[in-house]
Amino acid sequence: MGEWSSARVWRSRVYRYRLIAGRCRSCGRAHYPPANACPYCGSRDLDEVELPRVGRLISYSVVYATPFEDRDRSPVVIGLIDLGIARLVAEVVDVKPGDLRVGDRVEAVFRRIAVDGNTGLIVYGIKFRPVRVG
Amino acid sequence: MALMPERGAGIHGWGVYIPRFRIPMQEIAREWGWPDHQWRALGMMEKAVAGPDEDSTTMGLEASLNAIRRAGVNPKDIGAVFFGTESKPYAVKPSATIIAEAIGATPLTMASDLEFACRAASEGIKASIGLVTSGMVKYALVIGSDTAQANPGDVLEFTASSGAAAFIIGSSKGSAAVFEGSSTYVTDTPDFWRREGSPYPRHGEGFTGEPAYFAHIIGAVRGLMDKLGLKPSDFNYAVFHQPNGRFPLKVGEMLGFKPEQLKLGLVTPMIGNTYNGSALIGLARILDYAKPGERILVAPFGSGAGSDAYSLIVTDVVEEKRGRAPLVDDYINDKISIPYSVYAKFRELIRVVRE
Ligand SMILES: [Zn+2]
């Protein structure tokens, strides 16, 4: 939890809250979270784009060796998610791991991603869950 | 009839969020040795439980996104964000700014957390009507969201649940439902409270009904009907605060409403009492199905105590907005049953020592 200083929580808030990705003007690919250079071609000619909130689960891992503060959510599912113009890695929630299938439609949800003990900051961000509505 | 400034305002978007997890009433009764008639008398079946990474802010944001999808507004045009809750993640630090940031309404907007037990969000609706009709803001976002707390083993545990509703309020022009009038009734009544630093609320046993819930809702609703010259049969739907499945039916009957006017807005038997979400999720469900021209009465209640009554007329825009976000029933039907042990873990009823 030490890595979530007030300054880092504040600096990263817009990207954590809103799925805003970096888009490369050279190769056209998007990456999330935004970096200083395109991870695919190295170009620094980037702008920003808001990603769609619904995508597909490409693959996932079920993590049992969670840190103690995540034990209440164990096992934690980490998914590789295809949002069309970008892929990202995020936690997949609200599902029993046995019910999850590669190719499932998943939607972004706003959740707590870290909590600094009983008195520190609550860090919010985006996770995904299988779409079961509509 | 008095001039009703409320008529200049309407609901442009509505949205809810209900967590996926449900605990059936039998689970709670079995765990704490209650007879089944205890929860049957409350008209309850199961209640919604927020997951371990959810709180009133996260649920409020999801409901807000659904309301914005229906409203089709630019978040930069939202000039006020009101967050009504009695389960604030922080004792000091607004949730309204987190939501305003996450929807993209910052920085040129008002944002505040409101507290009045279960009717804080309703007070936000009234304030928003004033801000919109005066021209001070173009749109206001009002959120009611709670992860309601109950002392384990307390009868309140059958009903205290989690969920959120949100509304975009703007000019009556182009809205899905136009406000026709409102009335507010408050007194200093000690029916239910939670002291600073105390994890669970206390309630005046046997005192929560007559002088609190019933007196205040009846006062607000009669005040509204007198002002507007309306009677119960003029409304197609009525929705009241729903601390359980029985009180709203009883207060409706006392006011002269028929069960068929109350049925659509009654959501507590399926999801529990979502406190600030309670009557407002019921209102959202009515907007999910209502036809243009129909009239809705909505009367939230908050302990301490107070009630607001609003009359709304549905417009023909309601139908094109409906399909832009999940319906209340989509959320009600999307559920995973959990046993008491998982509920206890998710709602932090198990003492875990953290450094
Ligand atoms: Zn590139």
PDB file of C-alpha atoms and ligand atoms in Angstrom, chain A residues 24-29 38-43 46, ligand 1:
ATOM      1  CA  CYS A  24      -0.192   6.749 -30.888  1.00  0.00           C
ATOM      2  CA  ARG A  25      -0.364   9.065 -33.889  1.00  0.00           C
ATOM      3  CA  SER A  26       2.362   7.043 -35.661  1.00  0.00           C
ATOM      4  CA  CYS A  27       1.039   3.465 -35.491  1.00  0.00           C
ATOM      5  CA  GLY A  28      -2.546   4.210 -34.417  1.00  0.00           C
ATOM      6  CA  ARG A  29      -2.572   1.767 -31.491  1.00  0.00           C
ATOM      7  CA  CYS A  38       3.978   4.188 -27.424  1.00  0.00           C
ATOM      8  CA  PRO A  39       4.736   0.673 -26.082  1.00  0.00           C
ATOM      9  CA  TYR A  40       4.372  -0.751 -29.625  1.00  0.00           C
ATOM     10  CA  CYS A  41       6.551   1.563 -31.766  1.00  0.00           C
ATOM     11  CA  GLY A  42       8.249   3.916 -29.290  1.00  0.00           C
ATOM     12  CA  SER A  43       6.770   7.080 -30.787  1.00  0.00           C
ATOM     13  CA  LEU A  46       0.556  10.629 -28.588  1.00  0.00           C
TER      14      LEU A  46
HETATM   15 ZN    ZN C   1       2.891   3.547 -31.852  1.00  0.00          ZN
END
